[in-house]
């Protein structure tokens, strides 16, 4: 799994809502496992922004299956790369917090709950990696909570 980031946004009318941004390009059926893992979260106040970065394969059809759940939104944009696509997601996200998840990642069912507990520490940014062992136990690697002031000093 890659780095995941939770960023606190300055939005007051969606308290506790998480915007999960999934940029993807030609990922095919792989995105289904990712989306199922998000759909099965124990925390339910979230939106999923599935941002298609100009795919020309069947990725859209796999993603669209999840749009029956109003929390899942499919957005198509011309191909511009993953960084631009993530930034686009930030622009349209309306959650109090934001998480980026790659289309080939699968998260555990209490992923958001666990992260919200870390966010309660009062920092502005939380960076972490998660690893699953063969016993299906999860551990956080390289986790660090930092404030904006600490980030600017780095």
Short mmCIF file of N, CA and C in Angstrom, two decimals:
data_model
loop_
_atom_site.label_atom_id
_atom_site.label_comp_id
_atom_site.label_asym_id
_atom_site.label_seq_id
_atom_site.Cartn_x
_atom_site.Cartn_y
_atom_site.Cartn_z
N UNK A 1 0.83 -1.17 0.00
CA UNK A 1 0.00 0.00 0.00
C UNK A 1 0.87 1.23 0.00
N UNK A 2 0.41 2.26 -0.66
CA UNK A 2 1.16 3.49 -0.70
C UNK A 2 0.85 4.36 0.50
N UNK A 3 1.48 5.54 0.51
CA UNK A 3 1.19 6.50 1.58
C UNK A 3 -0.25 6.96 1.48
N UNK A 4 -0.90 7.12 2.59
CA UNK A 4 -2.24 7.66 2.67
C UNK A 4 -2.14 8.94 3.47
N UNK A 5 -2.92 9.92 3.11
CA UNK A 5 -2.86 11.20 3.77
C UNK A 5 -4.26 11.61 4.19
N UNK A 6 -4.39 12.10 5.40
CA UNK A 6 -5.64 12.72 5.83
C UNK A 6 -5.32 14.18 6.07
N UNK A 7 -6.08 15.04 5.45
CA UNK A 7 -5.87 16.47 5.57
C UNK A 7 -7.15 17.08 6.13
N UNK A 8 -7.02 17.89 7.15
CA UNK A 8 -8.20 18.57 7.69
C UNK A 8 -8.48 19.78 6.81
N UNK A 9 -9.71 19.86 6.32
CA UNK A 9 -10.12 20.98 5.49
C UNK A 9 -10.91 21.98 6.33
N UNK A 10 -10.96 23.21 5.88
CA UNK A 10 -11.71 24.26 6.58
C UNK A 10 -13.16 24.28 6.11
N UNK A 11 -13.90 23.26 6.44
CA UNK A 11 -15.31 23.16 6.09
C UNK A 11 -16.07 22.86 7.37
N UNK A 12 -17.11 23.63 7.64
CA UNK A 12 -17.82 23.45 8.90
C UNK A 12 -19.14 22.72 8.75
N UNK A 13 -19.78 22.76 7.58
CA UNK A 13 -21.10 22.16 7.46
C UNK A 13 -21.07 20.65 7.18
N UNK A 14 -19.96 20.03 7.08
CA UNK A 14 -19.89 18.58 6.89
C UNK A 14 -19.02 17.95 7.96
N UNK A 15 -19.30 18.30 9.19
CA UNK A 15 -18.51 17.84 10.34
C UNK A 15 -18.40 16.32 10.36
N UNK A 16 -17.18 15.86 10.43
CA UNK A 16 -16.93 14.43 10.51
C UNK A 16 -16.97 13.69 9.18
N UNK A 17 -17.35 14.37 8.12
CA UNK A 17 -17.42 13.70 6.81
C UNK A 17 -16.03 13.55 6.22
N UNK A 18 -15.78 12.39 5.66
CA UNK A 18 -14.50 12.08 5.03
C UNK A 18 -14.71 12.03 3.52
N UNK A 19 -13.88 12.75 2.78
CA UNK A 19 -13.87 12.64 1.32
C UNK A 19 -12.72 11.71 0.95
N UNK A 20 -13.05 10.60 0.32
CA UNK A 20 -12.05 9.63 -0.11
C UNK A 20 -11.86 9.81 -1.61
N UNK A 21 -10.67 10.20 -1.99
CA UNK A 21 -10.36 10.50 -3.39
C UNK A 21 -9.57 9.34 -3.98
N UNK A 22 -10.12 8.78 -5.06
CA UNK A 22 -9.46 7.67 -5.75
C UNK A 22 -9.23 8.07 -7.20
N UNK A 23 -8.01 8.53 -7.52
CA UNK A 23 -7.70 8.81 -8.92
C UNK A 23 -7.38 7.48 -9.61
N UNK A 24 -7.83 7.33 -10.85
CA UNK A 24 -7.48 6.09 -11.55
C UNK A 24 -7.36 6.30 -13.04
N UNK A 25 -6.56 5.43 -13.65
CA UNK A 25 -6.36 5.45 -15.09
C UNK A 25 -6.12 4.01 -15.56
N UNK A 26 -7.02 3.52 -16.40
CA UNK A 26 -6.89 2.18 -16.99
C UNK A 26 -6.56 1.11 -15.95
N UNK A 27 -7.29 1.09 -14.87
CA UNK A 27 -7.02 0.11 -13.82
C UNK A 27 -7.88 -1.14 -13.97
N UNK A 28 -8.88 -1.09 -14.84
CA UNK A 28 -9.71 -2.26 -15.09
C UNK A 28 -10.44 -2.74 -13.85
N UNK A 29 -10.58 -4.04 -13.75
CA UNK A 29 -11.34 -4.69 -12.68
C UNK A 29 -10.72 -4.50 -11.30
N UNK A 30 -9.44 -4.17 -11.24
CA UNK A 30 -8.73 -4.00 -9.97
C UNK A 30 -9.45 -3.02 -9.04
N UNK A 31 -10.07 -2.01 -9.60
CA UNK A 31 -10.73 -0.99 -8.77
C UNK A 31 -11.89 -1.56 -7.97
N UNK A 32 -12.49 -2.65 -8.42
CA UNK A 32 -13.61 -3.24 -7.69
C UNK A 32 -13.25 -3.63 -6.27
N UNK A 33 -12.12 -4.29 -6.08
CA UNK A 33 -11.69 -4.69 -4.74
C UNK A 33 -11.50 -3.47 -3.84
N UNK A 34 -10.91 -2.45 -4.40
CA UNK A 34 -10.70 -1.20 -3.66
C UNK A 34 -12.05 -0.62 -3.22
N UNK A 35 -12.98 -0.52 -4.14
CA UNK A 35 -14.28 0.10 -3.85
C UNK A 35 -15.12 -0.75 -2.89
N UNK A 36 -15.05 -2.07 -3.03
CA UNK A 36 -15.75 -2.94 -2.07
C UNK A 36 -15.23 -2.72 -0.66
N UNK A 37 -13.90 -2.59 -0.53
CA UNK A 37 -13.32 -2.41 0.80
C UNK A 37 -13.76 -1.08 1.41
N UNK A 38 -13.96 -0.07 0.59
CA UNK A 38 -14.43 1.21 1.11
C UNK A 38 -15.92 1.13 1.44
N UNK A 39 -16.68 0.49 0.60
CA UNK A 39 -18.13 0.36 0.81
C UNK A 39 -18.42 -0.37 2.13
N UNK A 40 -17.54 -1.25 2.56
CA UNK A 40 -17.73 -2.04 3.77
C UNK A 40 -17.20 -1.37 5.04
N UNK A 41 -16.93 -0.08 4.99
CA UNK A 41 -16.42 0.63 6.17
C UNK A 41 -17.43 0.62 7.31
N UNK A 42 -16.93 0.55 8.53
CA UNK A 42 -17.79 0.64 9.70
C UNK A 42 -18.24 2.08 9.93
N UNK A 43 -17.48 3.04 9.45
CA UNK A 43 -17.84 4.46 9.52
C UNK A 43 -18.58 4.80 8.24
N UNK A 44 -19.71 5.50 8.33
CA UNK A 44 -20.53 5.68 7.13
C UNK A 44 -20.63 7.11 6.60
N UNK A 45 -20.10 8.08 7.32
CA UNK A 45 -20.20 9.47 6.87
C UNK A 45 -19.02 9.81 5.95
N UNK A 46 -19.11 9.35 4.72
CA UNK A 46 -18.05 9.60 3.75
C UNK A 46 -18.62 9.74 2.35
N UNK A 47 -17.80 10.34 1.48
CA UNK A 47 -18.07 10.35 0.05
C UNK A 47 -16.84 9.76 -0.63
N UNK A 48 -17.06 9.10 -1.75
CA UNK A 48 -15.96 8.54 -2.53
C UNK A 48 -15.96 9.23 -3.88
N UNK A 49 -14.89 9.94 -4.18
CA UNK A 49 -14.74 10.60 -5.47
C UNK A 49 -13.84 9.73 -6.34
N UNK A 50 -14.47 9.00 -7.24
CA UNK A 50 -13.75 8.12 -8.17
C UNK A 50 -13.45 8.97 -9.40
N UNK A 51 -12.21 9.41 -9.52
CA UNK A 51 -11.87 10.35 -10.58
C UNK A 51 -11.08 9.63 -11.67
N UNK A 52 -11.76 9.45 -12.80
CA UNK A 52 -11.21 8.76 -13.96
C UNK A 52 -10.35 9.75 -14.74
N UNK A 53 -9.07 9.49 -14.80
CA UNK A 53 -8.11 10.37 -15.46
C UNK A 53 -7.97 10.02 -16.95
N UNK A 54 -9.11 9.92 -17.63
CA UNK A 54 -9.09 9.69 -19.07
C UNK A 54 -8.89 8.25 -19.49
N UNK A 55 -9.36 7.30 -18.69
CA UNK A 55 -9.19 5.87 -19.02
C UNK A 55 -9.84 5.54 -20.37
N UNK A 56 -9.25 4.57 -21.06
CA UNK A 56 -9.83 4.09 -22.31
C UNK A 56 -10.04 2.57 -22.27
N UNK A 57 -10.15 2.04 -21.06
CA UNK A 57 -10.45 0.61 -20.89
C UNK A 57 -11.82 0.49 -20.22
N UNK A 58 -12.07 -0.59 -19.54
CA UNK A 58 -13.38 -0.83 -18.91
C UNK A 58 -13.47 -0.31 -17.48
N UNK A 59 -12.52 0.46 -17.04
CA UNK A 59 -12.51 0.97 -15.66
C UNK A 59 -13.81 1.66 -15.29
N UNK A 60 -14.33 2.47 -16.18
CA UNK A 60 -15.56 3.22 -15.90
C UNK A 60 -16.70 2.29 -15.52
N UNK A 61 -16.88 1.20 -16.27
CA UNK A 61 -18.01 0.31 -16.00
C UNK A 61 -17.89 -0.33 -14.62
N UNK A 62 -16.68 -0.65 -14.19
CA UNK A 62 -16.49 -1.21 -12.84
C UNK A 62 -16.80 -0.16 -11.77
N UNK A 63 -16.35 1.06 -11.99
CA UNK A 63 -16.58 2.13 -11.01
C UNK A 63 -18.06 2.51 -10.94
N UNK A 64 -18.71 2.57 -12.07
CA UNK A 64 -20.12 3.00 -12.13
C UNK A 64 -21.05 2.08 -11.35
N UNK A 65 -20.69 0.82 -11.18
CA UNK A 65 -21.52 -0.12 -10.42
C UNK A 65 -21.75 0.37 -8.99
N UNK A 66 -20.83 1.15 -8.47
CA UNK A 66 -20.90 1.60 -7.08
C UNK A 66 -21.71 2.89 -6.93
N UNK A 67 -22.07 3.51 -8.03
CA UNK A 67 -22.80 4.79 -7.97
C UNK A 67 -24.25 4.63 -7.52
N UNK A 68 -24.75 3.40 -7.39
CA UNK A 68 -26.08 3.22 -6.81
C UNK A 68 -26.08 3.69 -5.36
N UNK A 69 -24.93 3.62 -4.72
CA UNK A 69 -24.74 4.19 -3.39
C UNK A 69 -24.39 5.66 -3.61
N UNK A 70 -25.23 6.56 -3.13
CA UNK A 70 -25.08 8.00 -3.37
C UNK A 70 -23.77 8.58 -2.84
N UNK A 71 -23.10 7.84 -1.98
CA UNK A 71 -21.80 8.31 -1.46
C UNK A 71 -20.69 8.18 -2.51
N UNK A 72 -20.91 7.35 -3.53
CA UNK A 72 -19.92 7.11 -4.56
C UNK A 72 -20.22 7.98 -5.78
N UNK A 73 -19.23 8.76 -6.20
CA UNK A 73 -19.41 9.66 -7.34
C UNK A 73 -18.33 9.39 -8.39
N UNK A 74 -18.76 9.17 -9.62
CA UNK A 74 -17.84 8.96 -10.74
C UNK A 74 -17.66 10.30 -11.45
N UNK A 75 -16.40 10.67 -11.66
CA UNK A 75 -16.07 11.91 -12.36
C UNK A 75 -15.04 11.58 -13.44
N UNK A 76 -15.31 12.01 -14.67
CA UNK A 76 -14.36 11.81 -15.77
C UNK A 76 -13.68 13.14 -16.06
N UNK A 77 -12.38 13.08 -16.30
CA UNK A 77 -11.64 14.26 -16.76
C UNK A 77 -10.59 13.82 -17.75
N UNK A 78 -10.18 14.74 -18.58
CA UNK A 78 -9.13 14.44 -19.55
C UNK A 78 -7.84 14.06 -18.82
N UNK A 79 -7.09 13.18 -19.42
CA UNK A 79 -5.86 12.69 -18.81
C UNK A 79 -4.89 13.83 -18.56
N UNK A 80 -4.46 13.92 -17.29
CA UNK A 80 -3.49 14.97 -16.92
C UNK A 80 -2.49 14.47 -15.88
N UNK A 81 -2.58 13.20 -15.50
CA UNK A 81 -1.65 12.65 -14.52
C UNK A 81 -2.25 12.58 -13.13
N UNK A 82 -1.66 11.73 -12.31
CA UNK A 82 -2.23 11.44 -10.99
C UNK A 82 -2.19 12.65 -10.06
N UNK A 83 -1.15 13.46 -10.11
CA UNK A 83 -1.07 14.62 -9.21
C UNK A 83 -2.17 15.63 -9.51
N UNK A 84 -2.35 15.93 -10.79
CA UNK A 84 -3.40 16.85 -11.20
C UNK A 84 -4.78 16.29 -10.84
N UNK A 85 -4.95 14.99 -10.99
CA UNK A 85 -6.23 14.36 -10.68
C UNK A 85 -6.52 14.41 -9.19
N UNK A 86 -5.51 14.17 -8.36
CA UNK A 86 -5.70 14.30 -6.91
C UNK A 86 -6.07 15.73 -6.54
N UNK A 87 -5.36 16.69 -7.13
CA UNK A 87 -5.66 18.09 -6.84
C UNK A 87 -7.08 18.46 -7.26
N UNK A 88 -7.53 17.93 -8.37
CA UNK A 88 -8.90 18.16 -8.81
C UNK A 88 -9.88 17.61 -7.76
N UNK A 89 -9.57 16.44 -7.25
CA UNK A 89 -10.39 15.85 -6.20
C UNK A 89 -10.45 16.73 -4.96
N UNK A 90 -9.32 17.32 -4.58
CA UNK A 90 -9.30 18.24 -3.43
C UNK A 90 -10.21 19.43 -3.68
N UNK A 91 -10.22 19.93 -4.90
CA UNK A 91 -11.04 21.09 -5.23
C UNK A 91 -12.53 20.81 -5.09
N UNK A 92 -12.97 19.59 -5.37
CA UNK A 92 -14.40 19.29 -5.35
C UNK A 92 -14.86 18.54 -4.10
N UNK A 93 -13.92 18.12 -3.27
CA UNK A 93 -14.26 17.38 -2.05
C UNK A 93 -15.01 18.29 -1.09
N UNK A 94 -16.02 17.72 -0.41
CA UNK A 94 -16.74 18.55 0.56
C UNK A 94 -16.71 17.98 1.97
N UNK A 95 -15.84 17.04 2.22
CA UNK A 95 -15.68 16.51 3.57
C UNK A 95 -14.82 17.39 4.44
N UNK A 96 -14.92 17.17 5.73
CA UNK A 96 -14.06 17.88 6.68
C UNK A 96 -12.62 17.36 6.58
N UNK A 97 -12.50 16.09 6.23
CA UNK A 97 -11.20 15.45 6.08
C UNK A 97 -11.11 14.80 4.71
N UNK A 98 -9.88 14.59 4.24
CA UNK A 98 -9.65 14.01 2.93
C UNK A 98 -8.67 12.86 3.06
N UNK A 99 -8.94 11.78 2.33
CA UNK A 99 -8.01 10.66 2.24
C UNK A 99 -7.80 10.34 0.77
N UNK A 100 -6.57 10.04 0.40
CA UNK A 100 -6.26 9.56 -0.95
C UNK A 100 -6.01 8.07 -0.86
N UNK A 101 -6.67 7.32 -1.72
CA UNK A 101 -6.45 5.88 -1.80
C UNK A 101 -6.21 5.53 -3.26
N UNK A 102 -5.19 4.74 -3.52
CA UNK A 102 -4.91 4.31 -4.89
C UNK A 102 -5.90 3.23 -5.31
N UNK A 103 -6.18 3.15 -6.59
CA UNK A 103 -7.21 2.22 -7.10
C UNK A 103 -6.85 0.75 -6.90
N UNK A 104 -5.59 0.45 -6.66
CA UNK A 104 -5.20 -0.95 -6.44
C UNK A 104 -5.00 -1.27 -4.96
N UNK A 105 -5.40 -0.35 -4.08
CA UNK A 105 -5.31 -0.58 -2.64
C UNK A 105 -6.62 -1.14 -2.11
N UNK A 106 -6.53 -1.96 -1.09
CA UNK A 106 -7.69 -2.48 -0.37
C UNK A 106 -7.49 -2.08 1.08
N UNK A 107 -8.53 -1.49 1.68
CA UNK A 107 -8.42 -1.04 3.07
C UNK A 107 -9.25 -1.93 3.97
N UNK A 108 -8.86 -2.04 5.23
CA UNK A 108 -9.60 -2.84 6.18
C UNK A 108 -10.88 -2.12 6.58
N UNK A 109 -11.84 -2.85 7.11
CA UNK A 109 -13.19 -2.32 7.30
C UNK A 109 -13.32 -1.22 8.35
N UNK A 110 -12.35 -1.06 9.23
CA UNK A 110 -12.41 0.05 10.18
C UNK A 110 -11.32 1.09 9.91
N UNK A 111 -10.88 1.12 8.69
CA UNK A 111 -9.84 2.05 8.22
C UNK A 111 -10.14 3.49 8.65
N UNK A 112 -11.32 3.98 8.33
CA UNK A 112 -11.67 5.37 8.64
C UNK A 112 -11.79 5.58 10.14
N UNK A 113 -12.39 4.64 10.85
CA UNK A 113 -12.51 4.76 12.31
C UNK A 113 -11.15 4.89 12.98
N UNK A 114 -10.22 4.07 12.57
CA UNK A 114 -8.88 4.09 13.16
C UNK A 114 -8.20 5.44 12.89
N UNK A 115 -8.34 5.92 11.67
CA UNK A 115 -7.70 7.19 11.32
C UNK A 115 -8.36 8.36 12.06
N UNK A 116 -9.66 8.32 12.21
CA UNK A 116 -10.34 9.39 12.95
C UNK A 116 -9.84 9.48 14.38
N UNK A 117 -9.53 8.34 14.97
CA UNK A 117 -8.98 8.35 16.33
C UNK A 117 -7.62 9.05 16.35
N UNK A 118 -6.81 8.84 15.31
CA UNK A 118 -5.52 9.52 15.22
C UNK A 118 -5.71 11.03 15.01
N UNK A 119 -6.70 11.38 14.20
CA UNK A 119 -6.96 12.79 13.92
C UNK A 119 -7.34 13.54 15.20
N UNK A 120 -8.00 12.86 16.11
CA UNK A 120 -8.40 13.48 17.37
C UNK A 120 -7.21 13.98 18.18
N UNK A 121 -6.00 13.61 17.77
CA UNK A 121 -4.80 14.10 18.44
C UNK A 121 -4.60 15.60 18.21
N UNK A 122 -5.37 16.16 17.26
CA UNK A 122 -5.34 17.60 17.06
C UNK A 122 -4.29 18.11 16.10
N UNK A 123 -3.71 17.26 15.31
CA UNK A 123 -2.72 17.70 14.34
C UNK A 123 -3.41 18.02 13.02
N UNK A 124 -2.71 18.67 12.11
CA UNK A 124 -3.30 19.08 10.84
C UNK A 124 -3.11 18.06 9.72
N UNK A 125 -2.09 17.23 9.85
CA UNK A 125 -1.78 16.25 8.80
C UNK A 125 -1.33 14.96 9.45
N UNK A 126 -1.83 13.86 8.94
CA UNK A 126 -1.44 12.56 9.46
C UNK A 126 -1.01 11.71 8.28
N UNK A 127 0.23 11.25 8.28
CA UNK A 127 0.79 10.46 7.19
C UNK A 127 1.09 9.07 7.74
N UNK A 128 0.69 8.04 6.99
CA UNK A 128 0.91 6.68 7.47
C UNK A 128 0.94 5.69 6.32
N UNK A 129 1.50 4.55 6.59
CA UNK A 129 1.41 3.37 5.73
C UNK A 129 0.78 2.28 6.57
N UNK A 130 0.08 1.39 5.94
CA UNK A 130 -0.54 0.28 6.65
C UNK A 130 -0.05 -1.01 6.03
N UNK A 131 0.29 -1.98 6.87
CA UNK A 131 0.73 -3.27 6.37
C UNK A 131 -0.12 -4.36 7.01
N UNK A 132 -0.51 -5.33 6.21
CA UNK A 132 -1.29 -6.47 6.70
C UNK A 132 -0.38 -7.69 6.68
N UNK A 133 -0.35 -8.41 7.80
CA UNK A 133 0.45 -9.63 7.82
C UNK A 133 -0.43 -10.84 7.46
N UNK A 134 0.15 -12.01 7.46
CA UNK A 134 -0.61 -13.20 7.04
C UNK A 134 -1.71 -13.60 8.03
N UNK A 135 -1.76 -12.98 9.20
CA UNK A 135 -2.82 -13.24 10.17
C UNK A 135 -3.93 -12.20 10.06
N UNK A 136 -3.89 -11.40 9.01
CA UNK A 136 -4.85 -10.32 8.78
C UNK A 136 -4.85 -9.30 9.91
N UNK A 137 -3.68 -9.09 10.50
CA UNK A 137 -3.50 -8.05 11.52
C UNK A 137 -2.87 -6.85 10.82
N UNK A 138 -3.29 -5.67 11.21
CA UNK A 138 -2.81 -4.46 10.58
C UNK A 138 -1.91 -3.69 11.53
N UNK A 139 -0.89 -3.10 10.98
CA UNK A 139 -0.04 -2.24 11.79
C UNK A 139 0.29 -0.98 11.00
N UNK A 140 0.46 0.12 11.71
CA UNK A 140 0.81 1.37 11.07
C UNK A 140 2.32 1.49 11.03
N UNK A 141 2.82 1.83 9.87
CA UNK A 141 4.25 2.02 9.69
C UNK A 141 4.49 3.49 9.37
N UNK A 142 5.55 4.04 9.86
CA UNK A 142 5.95 5.41 9.52
C UNK A 142 4.84 6.41 9.83
N UNK A 143 4.05 6.17 10.88
CA UNK A 143 2.97 7.11 11.13
C UNK A 143 3.50 8.30 11.91
N UNK A 144 3.02 9.46 11.52
CA UNK A 144 3.45 10.69 12.16
C UNK A 144 2.34 11.71 12.04
N UNK A 145 2.05 12.36 13.14
CA UNK A 145 1.09 13.45 13.15
C UNK A 145 1.88 14.75 13.27
N UNK A 146 1.56 15.71 12.40
CA UNK A 146 2.28 16.99 12.46
C UNK A 146 1.29 18.13 12.27
N UNK A 147 1.65 19.27 12.84
CA UNK A 147 0.84 20.48 12.65
C UNK A 147 1.37 21.22 11.44
N UNK A 148 0.58 22.17 10.95
CA UNK A 148 1.01 22.98 9.81
C UNK A 148 2.29 23.73 10.15
N UNK A 149 2.39 24.27 11.37
CA UNK A 149 3.59 24.98 11.78
C UNK A 149 4.82 24.09 11.71
N UNK A 150 4.68 22.83 12.16
CA UNK A 150 5.80 21.89 12.09
C UNK A 150 6.15 21.57 10.64
N UNK A 151 5.15 21.48 9.78
CA UNK A 151 5.38 21.17 8.37
C UNK A 151 6.14 22.30 7.69
N UNK A 152 5.80 23.53 8.02
CA UNK A 152 6.47 24.69 7.42
C UNK A 152 7.93 24.74 7.84
N UNK A 153 8.24 24.31 9.05
CA UNK A 153 9.63 24.35 9.54
C UNK A 153 10.50 23.29 8.89
N UNK A 154 9.90 22.25 8.34
CA UNK A 154 10.68 21.15 7.77
C UNK A 154 11.38 21.55 6.52
#
